[in-house]
Short mmCIF file of C-alpha atoms in Angstrom, two decimals:
data_model
loop_
_atom_site.label_atom_id
_atom_site.label_comp_id
_atom_site.label_asym_id
_atom_site.label_seq_id
_atom_site.Cartn_x
_atom_site.Cartn_y
_atom_site.Cartn_z
CA MET A 641 -25.21 11.85 6.45
CA ASP A 642 -25.89 11.91 10.24
CA GLN A 643 -22.79 10.76 12.09
CA SER A 644 -25.14 9.77 14.91
CA THR A 645 -26.79 7.40 12.69
CA LEU A 646 -23.54 4.67 13.10
CA PRO A 647 -22.36 3.37 16.11
CA ALA A 648 -19.12 5.20 17.33
CA SER A 649 -17.50 2.01 18.22
CA TRP A 650 -18.16 0.77 14.61
CA ARG A 651 -16.46 4.10 13.19
CA SER A 652 -13.40 3.96 15.31
CA ARG A 653 -12.41 0.31 14.77
CA SER A 654 -10.18 -0.86 11.85
CA ALA A 655 -12.87 -2.58 9.93
CA ALA A 656 -14.23 0.67 9.33
CA VAL A 657 -11.35 1.37 6.86
CA LEU A 658 -11.78 -1.62 4.63
CA PRO A 659 -14.31 -0.17 2.46
CA LEU A 660 -11.81 2.80 1.71
CA ALA A 661 -9.38 0.38 0.78
CA PHE A 662 -11.83 -1.49 -1.84
CA LEU A 663 -12.65 1.94 -3.31
CA GLN A 664 -9.27 3.12 -3.70
CA SER A 665 -8.12 -0.22 -5.19
CA LEU A 666 -11.27 -0.13 -7.73
CA ALA A 667 -10.56 3.69 -8.47
CA PHE A 668 -6.71 2.65 -9.60
CA GLY A 669 -8.22 -0.24 -11.32
CA PHE A 670 -10.72 1.80 -13.51
CA ILE A 671 -7.40 4.17 -14.50
CA GLU A 672 -4.60 2.19 -15.25
CA LEU A 673 -5.55 0.28 -18.37
CA PRO A 674 -7.91 2.82 -19.95
CA ALA A 675 -5.12 5.19 -19.53
CA ILE A 676 -2.62 3.06 -21.45
CA TYR A 677 -5.05 2.14 -24.20
CA LEU A 678 -6.11 6.11 -24.49
CA PHE A 679 -2.38 7.05 -25.23
CA ARG A 680 -2.23 4.17 -27.86
CA GLU A 681 -5.41 5.79 -29.47
CA LEU A 682 -4.27 9.44 -29.44
CA GLU A 683 -0.82 8.58 -30.73
CA CYS A 684 -2.43 6.29 -33.24
CA GLU A 685 -4.98 9.35 -34.48
CA ARG A 686 -1.82 11.75 -34.68
CA TYR A 687 0.20 9.15 -36.75
CA ALA A 688 -2.74 8.58 -38.85
CA SER A 689 -3.35 12.19 -39.60
CA GLY A 690 -0.02 12.65 -41.45
CA LEU A 691 -0.39 9.75 -43.82
CA PRO A 692 -2.22 9.79 -47.05
CA PRO A 693 -5.39 7.68 -47.19
CA HIS A 694 -5.19 4.30 -46.24
CA LEU A 695 -7.47 1.02 -46.31
CA PRO A 696 -9.66 0.83 -42.75
CA GLU A 697 -8.21 -2.92 -42.13
CA ASP A 698 -4.77 -1.67 -42.28
CA ASP A 699 -3.78 -1.49 -38.28
CA ILE A 700 -1.55 1.30 -38.47
CA CYS A 701 -1.57 1.57 -34.45
CA ARG A 702 0.99 -1.47 -34.72
CA ASP A 703 3.24 0.49 -36.39
CA PRO A 704 6.54 0.83 -34.40
CA ALA A 705 6.40 4.32 -34.50
CA VAL A 706 3.03 4.54 -32.84
CA GLN A 707 4.15 2.01 -30.55
CA LYS A 708 7.52 3.92 -29.72
CA ALA A 709 5.54 7.09 -28.97
CA TYR A 710 2.70 5.61 -27.04
CA SER A 711 5.24 3.95 -24.67
CA ILE A 712 7.20 6.90 -24.17
CA ASP A 713 3.96 8.65 -23.40
CA VAL A 714 3.16 5.93 -20.66
CA ALA A 715 6.78 5.87 -19.42
CA ILE A 716 6.23 9.93 -18.67
CA TYR A 717 2.81 9.12 -17.26
CA LEU A 718 3.88 6.85 -14.73
CA ALA A 719 7.23 8.40 -13.69
CA LEU A 720 5.43 11.61 -13.04
CA SER A 721 2.92 10.07 -10.88
CA THR A 722 5.35 7.86 -9.07
CA ILE A 723 8.08 11.08 -8.53
CA CYS A 724 5.21 13.43 -7.50
CA SER A 725 3.82 10.78 -5.02
CA ILE A 726 7.40 10.09 -3.55
CA ALA A 727 7.96 14.21 -3.05
CA VAL A 728 4.78 14.22 -1.31
CA SER A 729 5.01 11.14 1.12
CA GLY A 730 7.14 12.82 3.73
CA PRO A 731 4.79 16.32 4.14
CA PHE A 732 1.78 13.97 4.28
CA GLY A 733 3.26 11.85 6.53
CA ARG A 734 4.19 14.71 8.81
CA LEU A 735 0.43 15.89 8.70
CA SER A 736 -0.91 12.49 9.32
CA ASP A 737 1.23 12.42 12.47
CA MET A 738 0.31 16.10 13.58
CA ARG A 739 -3.29 16.51 12.29
CA GLY A 740 -4.68 13.20 12.00
CA ARG A 741 -5.15 10.44 9.67
CA LYS A 742 -8.70 11.71 8.25
CA ILE A 743 -7.09 14.83 6.69
CA VAL A 744 -4.47 12.82 5.03
CA MET A 745 -7.03 10.53 3.65
CA SER A 746 -9.40 13.16 2.66
CA SER A 747 -6.87 15.52 0.96
CA ALA A 748 -5.55 12.75 -1.02
CA ALA A 749 -8.85 11.64 -1.99
CA CYS A 750 -9.78 14.76 -3.23
CA LEU A 751 -6.79 15.27 -5.24
CA ASN A 752 -6.92 12.04 -6.91
CA ALA A 753 -10.62 12.88 -7.60
CA ILE A 754 -9.64 16.02 -9.16
CA GLY A 755 -6.93 14.22 -11.25
CA ASP A 756 -9.04 11.19 -12.59
CA PHE A 757 -12.02 14.00 -13.45
CA TRP A 758 -9.65 15.63 -15.50
CA LEU A 759 -9.00 12.64 -17.30
CA PHE A 760 -12.70 12.27 -17.69
CA LEU A 761 -12.93 15.37 -19.35
CA SER A 762 -9.77 14.97 -21.48
CA ALA A 763 -11.40 11.88 -22.71
CA LEU A 764 -14.83 13.64 -23.37
CA LEU A 765 -13.57 17.01 -24.71
CA PRO A 766 -11.93 17.13 -27.99
CA ALA A 767 -9.98 20.41 -27.25
CA ILE A 768 -7.97 18.78 -24.46
CA ARG A 769 -8.03 15.37 -25.81
CA ASN A 770 -4.08 15.11 -25.93
CA PRO A 771 -1.26 13.17 -24.31
CA TYR A 772 -0.26 16.30 -22.57
CA SER A 773 -3.75 16.77 -20.74
CA LEU A 774 -3.39 12.95 -19.92
CA MET A 775 0.02 13.89 -18.16
CA LEU A 776 -1.56 16.75 -16.21
CA SER A 777 -3.74 14.62 -14.64
CA ALA A 778 -1.11 12.34 -13.66
CA PHE A 779 0.73 15.05 -11.89
CA ILE A 780 -2.50 16.18 -10.07
CA LYS A 781 -2.83 12.43 -8.56
CA GLY A 782 0.75 12.36 -7.93
CA MET A 783 0.38 15.72 -5.50
CA GLY A 784 -2.39 13.72 -4.21
CA GLY A 785 0.10 10.78 -3.07
CA SER A 786 -1.66 8.69 -5.74
CA PHE A 787 -1.86 5.09 -4.46
CA SER A 788 1.06 5.07 -1.84
CA VAL A 789 0.03 7.78 0.34
CA VAL A 790 -3.45 6.81 0.84
CA GLN A 791 -2.43 3.36 1.56
CA ALA A 792 0.11 4.64 4.41
CA ALA A 793 -2.70 6.89 5.98
CA GLN A 794 -5.04 3.74 5.99
CA SER A 795 -2.36 1.43 7.28
CA ALA A 796 -1.67 3.91 10.03
CA PHE A 797 -5.53 4.26 11.17
CA VAL A 798 -5.38 0.17 11.45
CA ALA A 799 -2.22 0.98 13.74
CA ASP A 800 -4.20 3.27 15.62
CA THR A 801 -7.32 1.39 15.91
CA SER A 802 -6.43 -2.31 16.56
CA SER A 803 -4.76 -4.07 19.09
CA SER A 804 -1.28 -5.39 18.31
CA THR A 805 -2.28 -8.79 18.17
CA THR A 806 -4.73 -8.46 15.58
CA ARG A 807 -2.99 -5.76 13.61
CA SER A 808 -1.67 -8.20 10.85
CA PHE A 809 -5.05 -9.61 10.58
CA TYR A 810 -6.61 -6.28 9.66
CA LEU A 811 -3.73 -5.32 7.35
CA GLY A 812 -4.59 -8.60 5.73
CA LEU A 813 -7.93 -7.60 5.16
CA ALA A 814 -7.09 -4.17 3.56
CA LEU A 815 -4.96 -6.40 1.26
CA VAL A 816 -7.78 -8.71 0.31
CA MET A 817 -9.92 -5.69 -0.64
CA PHE A 818 -6.91 -4.69 -3.31
CA TRP A 819 -7.12 -8.07 -4.61
CA ILE A 820 -10.98 -8.13 -4.95
CA ALA A 821 -11.22 -5.11 -6.44
CA SER A 822 -8.14 -5.87 -8.66
CA ALA A 823 -10.28 -8.81 -9.97
CA ILE A 824 -13.55 -6.60 -10.64
CA ALA A 825 -12.19 -3.78 -12.23
CA PRO A 826 -10.73 -5.34 -15.23
CA LEU A 827 -14.03 -7.02 -16.05
CA GLY A 828 -15.78 -3.60 -16.04
CA VAL A 829 -12.98 -2.06 -17.84
CA SER A 830 -12.98 -4.75 -20.81
CA PHE A 831 -16.72 -4.35 -21.08
CA LEU A 832 -16.34 -0.59 -21.27
CA LEU A 833 -13.37 -0.94 -23.71
CA ARG A 834 -15.04 -2.60 -26.18
CA GLU A 835 -16.66 0.49 -27.40
CA ASP A 836 -13.80 2.71 -26.20
CA HIS A 837 -15.92 4.37 -23.38
CA TYR A 838 -12.56 5.70 -22.00
CA ALA A 839 -14.60 8.85 -20.41
CA ALA A 840 -17.03 5.95 -18.62
CA CYS A 841 -14.06 4.34 -16.90
CA PHE A 842 -12.52 7.65 -16.13
CA GLY A 843 -16.16 8.70 -14.39
CA ILE A 844 -16.38 5.80 -12.31
CA ALA A 845 -12.67 6.29 -10.88
CA SER A 846 -13.72 9.91 -9.97
CA GLY A 847 -17.12 8.68 -8.55
CA CYS A 848 -15.29 6.18 -6.49
CA TRP A 849 -12.87 8.74 -5.04
CA ILE A 850 -15.58 11.19 -4.41
CA ILE A 851 -17.43 8.22 -2.44
CA TYR A 852 -14.13 7.50 -0.84
CA LEU A 853 -14.08 11.48 0.44
CA LEU A 854 -17.77 11.61 1.74
CA TYR A 855 -16.98 8.44 3.71
CA SER A 856 -13.81 9.42 5.10
CA VAL A 857 -15.20 12.71 6.08
CA PHE A 858 -18.36 11.58 7.75
CA ILE A 859 -18.06 8.13 8.69
CA ILE A 860 -14.36 7.53 9.80
CA GLN A 861 -13.69 8.74 13.39
CA GLU A 862 -10.24 9.74 14.26
CA THR A 863 -9.30 7.70 17.49
CA ARG A 864 -6.15 9.66 18.71
CA VAL A 865 -5.03 13.33 19.45
CA PRO A 866 -2.80 14.19 16.84
CA SER A 867 0.33 15.99 18.15
CA GLY A 868 -0.63 19.20 16.52
CA GLN A 869 -3.73 19.27 18.53
CA LYS A 870 -1.85 18.19 21.53
CA ASN A 871 0.66 21.31 21.06
CA ASP A 872 -2.09 23.68 20.65
CA GLN A 873 -3.73 22.35 23.79
CA ALA A 874 -0.46 22.73 25.52
CA ASN A 875 -0.19 26.54 24.01
CA GLN A 876 -3.31 27.83 25.30
CA THR A 877 -2.36 26.68 28.80
CA ALA A 878 1.03 27.72 29.07
CA THR A 879 2.71 30.79 30.31
CA PRO A 880 3.68 33.74 28.18
CA THR A 881 7.39 32.66 28.67
CA SER A 882 6.56 29.12 27.68
CA GLN A 883 4.64 30.46 24.53
CA ASN A 884 7.51 32.46 23.43
CA GLU A 885 9.73 29.21 23.66
CA ASN A 886 6.67 27.21 21.70
CA ILE A 887 6.59 29.51 18.93
CA SER A 888 10.41 29.32 18.09
CA GLN A 889 9.58 26.74 15.36
CA PRO A 890 11.74 26.17 12.18
CA GLU A 891 11.10 28.46 9.05
CA PRO A 892 8.29 27.12 6.77
CA ARG A 893 10.72 26.63 4.02
CA ARG A 894 13.35 24.71 6.33
CA ALA A 895 10.12 22.68 7.90
CA PHE A 896 8.97 21.82 4.26
CA PHE A 897 11.99 20.71 3.05
CA GLN A 898 12.67 18.94 6.63
CA SER A 899 9.10 16.86 5.73
CA LEU A 900 10.67 15.63 2.52
CA THR A 901 13.47 13.81 3.91
CA GLU A 902 11.72 12.78 7.44
CA PRO A 903 10.17 9.44 6.67
CA LEU A 904 13.66 8.15 5.38
CA VAL A 905 15.48 9.87 8.16
CA PHE A 906 13.02 7.97 10.65
CA ILE A 907 13.73 4.68 9.00
CA PHE A 908 17.41 4.68 8.67
CA ARG A 909 18.16 5.97 11.75
CA ASP A 910 16.83 2.82 13.70
CA PRO A 911 18.27 -0.53 13.16
CA THR A 912 15.22 -2.61 13.34
CA LEU A 913 13.27 -0.44 11.14
CA ARG A 914 16.40 -0.57 8.52
CA TRP A 915 16.43 -4.28 8.43
CA LEU A 916 12.46 -4.39 7.97
CA ALA A 917 12.88 -1.93 5.07
CA LEU A 918 15.59 -4.17 3.35
CA THR A 919 13.01 -7.12 4.05
CA THR A 920 10.39 -5.30 2.48
CA LEU A 921 12.26 -4.03 -0.62
CA SER A 922 13.46 -7.72 -1.20
CA MET A 923 10.05 -9.24 -0.89
CA LEU A 924 8.37 -6.59 -3.00
CA ILE A 925 11.15 -7.55 -5.91
CA ALA A 926 10.74 -11.43 -5.35
CA ILE A 927 6.93 -10.92 -5.80
CA GLY A 928 7.37 -9.52 -8.94
CA ALA A 929 8.79 -12.81 -10.41
CA PHE A 930 4.84 -13.51 -11.02
CA SER A 931 5.10 -11.13 -13.66
CA VAL A 932 7.36 -13.15 -15.61
CA LEU A 933 5.28 -16.46 -15.24
CA VAL A 934 3.24 -15.96 -18.27
CA VAL A 935 6.38 -15.44 -20.43
CA TYR A 936 8.24 -18.25 -18.91
CA CYS A 937 5.33 -20.59 -19.31
CA ASP A 938 5.04 -19.82 -22.79
CA PHE A 939 8.72 -20.53 -23.46
CA MET A 940 8.82 -24.07 -21.54
CA PHE A 941 5.84 -25.63 -22.49
CA GLY A 942 3.29 -23.10 -24.18
CA MET A 943 0.20 -21.85 -22.32
CA ARG A 944 -3.17 -20.24 -23.77
CA ALA A 945 -4.28 -17.19 -22.35
CA SER A 946 -7.46 -19.02 -20.87
CA GLU A 947 -4.84 -21.06 -18.90
CA ALA A 948 -2.90 -17.89 -17.63
CA GLY A 949 -6.42 -16.27 -16.63
CA ILE A 950 -7.23 -19.48 -14.63
CA ILE A 951 -3.59 -19.75 -12.91
CA ALA A 952 -4.28 -15.86 -11.85
CA SER A 953 -7.93 -16.25 -10.48
CA ILE A 954 -6.61 -19.18 -8.33
CA MET A 955 -3.65 -17.61 -7.35
CA SER A 956 -5.67 -14.97 -5.93
CA MET A 957 -8.10 -17.02 -4.39
CA ALA A 958 -5.38 -18.94 -2.55
CA ARG A 959 -4.00 -15.75 -1.21
CA ALA A 960 -7.45 -14.46 0.12
CA PHE A 961 -7.92 -17.91 1.52
CA SER A 962 -4.54 -17.68 3.36
CA VAL A 963 -5.46 -14.39 4.69
CA LEU A 964 -8.91 -14.98 5.64
CA CYS A 965 -8.76 -18.32 7.11
CA VAL A 966 -5.15 -19.88 7.50
CA LEU A 967 -3.77 -16.81 9.45
CA PRO A 968 -7.06 -16.42 11.86
CA ALA A 969 -6.56 -19.98 12.64
CA PHE A 970 -2.93 -19.68 13.33
CA LEU A 971 -3.20 -16.71 15.43
CA ALA A 972 -6.04 -18.15 17.48
CA LEU A 973 -3.66 -21.35 18.08
CA TYR A 974 -0.84 -19.09 18.76
CA ARG A 975 -2.51 -17.46 21.60
CA LYS A 976 -4.07 -20.13 22.90
CA LEU A 977 -0.53 -21.89 23.37
CA TYR A 978 1.86 -19.60 23.95
CA ALA A 979 0.22 -15.81 24.81
CA ASN A 980 -3.13 -16.38 26.48
CA ARG A 981 -2.91 -14.10 29.32
CA VAL A 982 -1.00 -11.15 27.62
CA TYR A 983 -3.88 -11.41 24.68
CA LYS A 984 -6.84 -11.45 27.32
CA LEU A 985 -5.30 -8.26 28.48
CA ASN A 986 -4.78 -6.67 25.22
CA ASN A 987 -8.26 -7.41 23.68
CA THR A 988 -9.83 -5.94 27.11
CA THR A 989 -8.00 -3.00 26.38
CA HIS A 990 -9.21 -2.67 22.82
CA SER A 991 -12.53 -4.48 23.36
CA ASN A 992 -14.63 -1.11 23.24
CA GLY A 993 -13.21 1.25 20.83
CA ALA A 994 -13.09 4.69 21.15
CA SER A 995 -16.08 6.45 22.32
CA GLU A 996 -17.66 9.59 20.56
CA THR A 997 -16.36 12.49 22.96
CA SER A 998 -12.90 10.70 23.92
CA PRO A 999 -9.86 11.13 22.51
CA LEU A 1000 -10.42 14.48 20.54
CA LEU A 1001 -12.06 16.24 23.24
CA ALA A 1002 -10.37 15.98 26.56
CA GLU A 1003 -6.63 15.84 27.32
CA HIS A 1004 -7.45 13.66 30.32
CA ASP A 1005 -8.97 11.33 28.01
CA THR A 1006 -5.80 11.33 26.02
CA GLN A 1007 -3.46 10.53 28.79
CA ALA A 1008 -5.83 7.52 29.51
CA SER A 1009 -5.71 6.22 26.24
CA GLN A 1010 -1.78 6.92 26.34
CA ASN A 1011 -1.72 4.60 29.22
CA ASN A 1012 -3.53 1.92 27.55
CA THR A 1013 -0.56 1.35 25.03
CA PRO A 1014 0.72 -2.09 24.95
CA SER A 1015 2.67 -2.96 27.81
CA THR A 1016 6.16 -4.78 27.66
CA ASP A 1017 4.79 -7.95 27.63
CA GLN A 1018 2.01 -7.58 24.99
CA THR A 1019 4.74 -6.15 22.63
CA SER A 1020 6.85 -9.14 23.07
CA ALA A 1021 4.20 -11.30 22.38
CA SER A 1022 2.84 -9.30 19.32
CA ALA A 1023 6.25 -9.07 18.08
CA ALA A 1024 6.83 -12.75 18.49
CA GLN A 1025 3.78 -13.51 16.61
CA GLU A 1026 4.19 -11.29 13.82
CA LEU A 1027 7.94 -12.46 13.49
CA LEU A 1028 6.89 -16.21 13.60
CA VAL A 1029 4.03 -15.81 10.92
CA ALA A 1030 6.65 -13.73 8.49
CA ARG A 1031 9.23 -16.46 8.99
CA VAL A 1032 6.92 -19.49 8.20
CA CYS A 1033 5.17 -17.34 4.98
CA PHE A 1034 8.50 -16.59 3.64
CA LEU A 1035 9.68 -19.89 3.67
CA ILE A 1036 6.52 -21.07 1.96
CA ASP A 1037 6.95 -18.41 -0.58
CA ALA A 1038 10.63 -19.71 -1.20
CA VAL A 1039 9.30 -23.36 -1.55
CA GLY A 1040 6.59 -22.25 -4.12
CA MET A 1041 9.28 -20.52 -6.29
CA ILE A 1042 11.40 -23.81 -6.21
CA LEU A 1043 7.93 -25.89 -7.15
CA ILE A 1044 7.37 -23.51 -10.31
CA SER A 1045 10.88 -24.35 -11.49
CA LEU A 1046 10.20 -28.00 -11.14
CA SER A 1047 6.78 -27.67 -13.02
CA ARG A 1048 6.33 -29.52 -16.38
CA ASN A 1049 2.92 -28.57 -17.21
CA PRO A 1050 0.35 -25.87 -16.56
CA ALA A 1051 -1.66 -27.87 -14.12
CA GLU A 1052 1.43 -28.27 -12.21
CA ILE A 1053 2.11 -24.38 -12.27
CA MET A 1054 -1.31 -23.98 -10.86
CA ILE A 1055 -0.72 -26.47 -8.24
CA SER A 1056 2.79 -24.74 -7.37
CA THR A 1057 1.35 -21.25 -7.42
CA THR A 1058 -1.55 -22.34 -5.25
CA LEU A 1059 0.95 -23.46 -2.60
CA GLY A 1060 3.14 -20.81 -2.71
CA ALA A 1061 0.34 -17.84 -2.34
CA LEU A 1062 -0.39 -19.44 1.34
CA GLY A 1063 2.69 -17.37 2.03
CA ALA A 1064 0.65 -14.26 1.49
CA PRO A 1065 0.27 -13.17 5.31
CA ALA A 1066 3.80 -12.23 5.26
CA ALA A 1067 3.16 -8.95 3.74
CA PRO A 1068 0.61 -7.76 6.59
CA SER A 1069 2.97 -9.15 9.28
CA VAL A 1070 5.92 -7.25 7.97
CA GLN A 1071 3.88 -4.09 8.28
CA ALA A 1072 2.58 -4.81 11.62
CA LEU A 1073 6.19 -5.23 12.64
CA VAL A 1074 6.78 -1.79 11.20
CA THR A 1075 4.00 -0.17 13.25
CA LEU A 1076 5.27 -2.28 16.38
CA ALA A 1077 9.08 -1.12 15.66
CA ALA A 1078 7.75 2.72 15.23
CA SER A 1079 7.34 5.60 17.92
CA PRO A 1080 3.49 6.04 18.45
CA SER A 1081 4.21 9.64 17.51
CA GLU A 1082 6.05 8.70 14.27
CA VAL A 1083 3.91 5.87 12.95
CA GLY A 1084 2.31 8.13 10.27
CA ARG A 1085 5.68 9.47 8.99
CA VAL A 1086 7.52 5.89 9.17
CA LEU A 1087 4.71 4.50 7.03
CA ALA A 1088 5.19 7.22 4.72
CA GLY A 1089 8.54 6.28 4.27
CA PHE A 1090 7.62 2.55 3.75
CA SER A 1091 5.66 4.09 0.69
CA ILE A 1092 8.42 5.29 -0.94
CA ILE A 1093 10.50 2.03 -0.73
CA GLU A 1094 7.59 0.01 -2.10
CA SER A 1095 7.35 2.39 -4.65
CA ALA A 1096 10.93 2.04 -5.39
CA GLY A 1097 10.65 -1.78 -5.34
CA VAL A 1098 7.83 -1.92 -7.68
CA ALA A 1099 9.68 0.20 -10.15
CA LEU A 1100 12.85 -1.33 -9.97
CA ARG A 1101 11.63 -5.13 -9.85
CA ASN A 1102 10.20 -5.40 -13.66
CA PRO A 1103 13.85 -4.23 -15.14
CA ILE A 1104 15.55 -6.32 -12.49
CA LEU A 1105 13.36 -9.56 -13.22
CA PHE A 1106 13.18 -9.47 -16.71
CA GLY A 1107 16.59 -8.52 -17.30
CA THR A 1108 18.03 -11.46 -15.38
CA TYR A 1109 15.07 -13.69 -17.51
CA GLY A 1110 16.68 -12.40 -20.73
CA ALA A 1111 20.17 -12.91 -19.69
CA THR A 1112 19.37 -16.62 -18.44
CA LEU A 1113 16.88 -17.42 -21.13
CA GLU A 1114 19.22 -19.75 -23.36
CA VAL A 1115 21.34 -21.00 -20.62
CA ALA A 1116 19.20 -21.26 -17.55
CA PRO A 1117 15.69 -20.41 -18.05
CA LYS A 1118 14.69 -21.49 -14.40
CA ALA A 1119 17.39 -19.31 -12.74
CA ILE A 1120 14.66 -16.51 -12.40
CA TRP A 1121 12.68 -18.95 -10.21
CA TYR A 1122 15.99 -19.53 -8.04
CA PHE A 1123 16.84 -15.93 -7.67
CA ALA A 1124 13.12 -15.35 -6.31
CA SER A 1125 13.42 -17.94 -3.96
CA GLY A 1126 16.67 -17.12 -2.56
CA LEU A 1127 15.22 -13.47 -1.99
CA PHE A 1128 12.38 -15.06 -0.25
CA VAL A 1129 14.90 -16.99 2.10
CA PHE A 1130 17.06 -13.71 2.80
CA CYS A 1131 13.80 -12.28 3.99
CA ALA A 1132 13.20 -15.23 6.43
CA PHE A 1133 16.82 -15.14 7.70
CA THR A 1134 16.52 -11.51 8.00
CA VAL A 1135 13.35 -11.81 10.21
CA MET A 1136 14.89 -14.74 12.09
CA TRP A 1137 17.62 -12.47 12.72
CA LEU A 1138 15.23 -9.96 14.65
CA LYS A 1139 14.08 -10.81 17.93
CA PRO A 1140 11.32 -9.59 20.20
CA ALA A 1141 13.43 -8.01 22.47
CA ARG A 1142 14.31 -5.46 19.65
CA PHE A 1143 10.56 -3.84 19.72
CA ILE A 1144 10.45 -4.10 23.44
CA LYS A 1145 13.71 -1.77 23.63
CA LYS A 1146 12.35 0.39 21.09
CA LYS A 1147 9.20 0.82 23.24
CA VAL A 1148 10.84 1.56 26.56
CA THR A 1149 13.04 3.70 24.72
CA ASP A 1150 10.34 5.89 23.55
CA GLY A 1151 8.61 5.85 26.70
CA ASP A 1152 11.62 7.17 28.66
CA VAL A 1153 12.07 9.78 26.15
CA ALA A 1154 8.45 10.85 26.76
CA ASP A 1155 8.82 10.82 30.54
CA ASN A 1156 12.19 12.88 30.33
CA HIS A 1157 10.39 15.48 27.75
CA GLN A 1158 7.42 15.91 30.43
#
């Protein structure tokens, strides 16, 4: 594909990454459920092979021995993918800052494509059709960062290419792509699994990753000079003495182990990032309360599967409406009333995008681009905007949880979840605050650290929430919603405690350090 056929300004804008967000989510949607059911089928076949002849109508797959075996397989599969992705988040984050976002997205896509293709072969070829072969694919995909590393690289690209005032909107659009793909994939999966077409599901997923790889390589344009290329250019113009000084780098083994912990070190050494990390973790656990919704409704007043599907669809549509319509309207009103002068300056700075020849080809252009970073006023206005959005949305989320606890039938549950879903912009606003708080040279590693925290939150929330629900079921079944509401209120107060001045201080400190280094 000829890159010249597409406008350079579009290829370097934040919107260019949205198809990647959709393809990534679609690929994972075609993997998750088929992999679980394939484990079930394999363990069922293994169990049946050791039994005497039985009637075809006997559903031996529901036998407790089969259920236990395949649940252990699924747990190992998910643990392998999660642990490996956490382990490689640091090296991928450093690679993102040193060599650019494209190389991380393309490398991760390549490994994920290989892992899904191995799943395709495992489902197709009897010689390797076993649980251990499926677990190997989880290891390969985990070494590619699985979902978290790819998402962190895409968010870093948005941070590089968007103005600080529109960043949360584009991060929200990426979230909408996830919701759309999450709604489409189950439809295709349910159709294919009627005839046990596991290989077709895995083939579609690997195809999505191949398209992702081609798009990231030939369409996406890097818009910043990675720090590794800056060092290369500096070494070329340096004197022999300074070159010898630059060569004194940590040994590769030490640098590798340092990269494993770098993302979390960057987060925990900065007070603002620490509070944002705690907010993110609390938010993810609170959002997980929706996974208890079906069980809760079935216990309280009974709910059919069709009603559960309608509630999930309405909630997804309300979230998308909030990000696509409510958030832009609020941002436009905020700019008009409070920050018109700053936003005009910021939008002028970012109106033309990156040129085809600049950031990567000339150091002079790099310095000019660096001079276009948001000013103190712009950073203050952007931080104030995102803090306000997050505060309001967290309170809406908290009210939504209370409304669910007060609902008396499925219809009221639908209304409550719809109103609560209007708080969806809180997630992209918090992520935008993370990019504002991080040093520009550390955005990739900081986002990688937050991907680790997000993985931990997703892994912990189901045991915490289902454990809480089970412990309070007979005494206070509504306690789970009060607990989730309390977490959202905690997030709101945490964000209220953060002030725009903290982000200004961060940016000024980074600039002073850069000047002193020069």
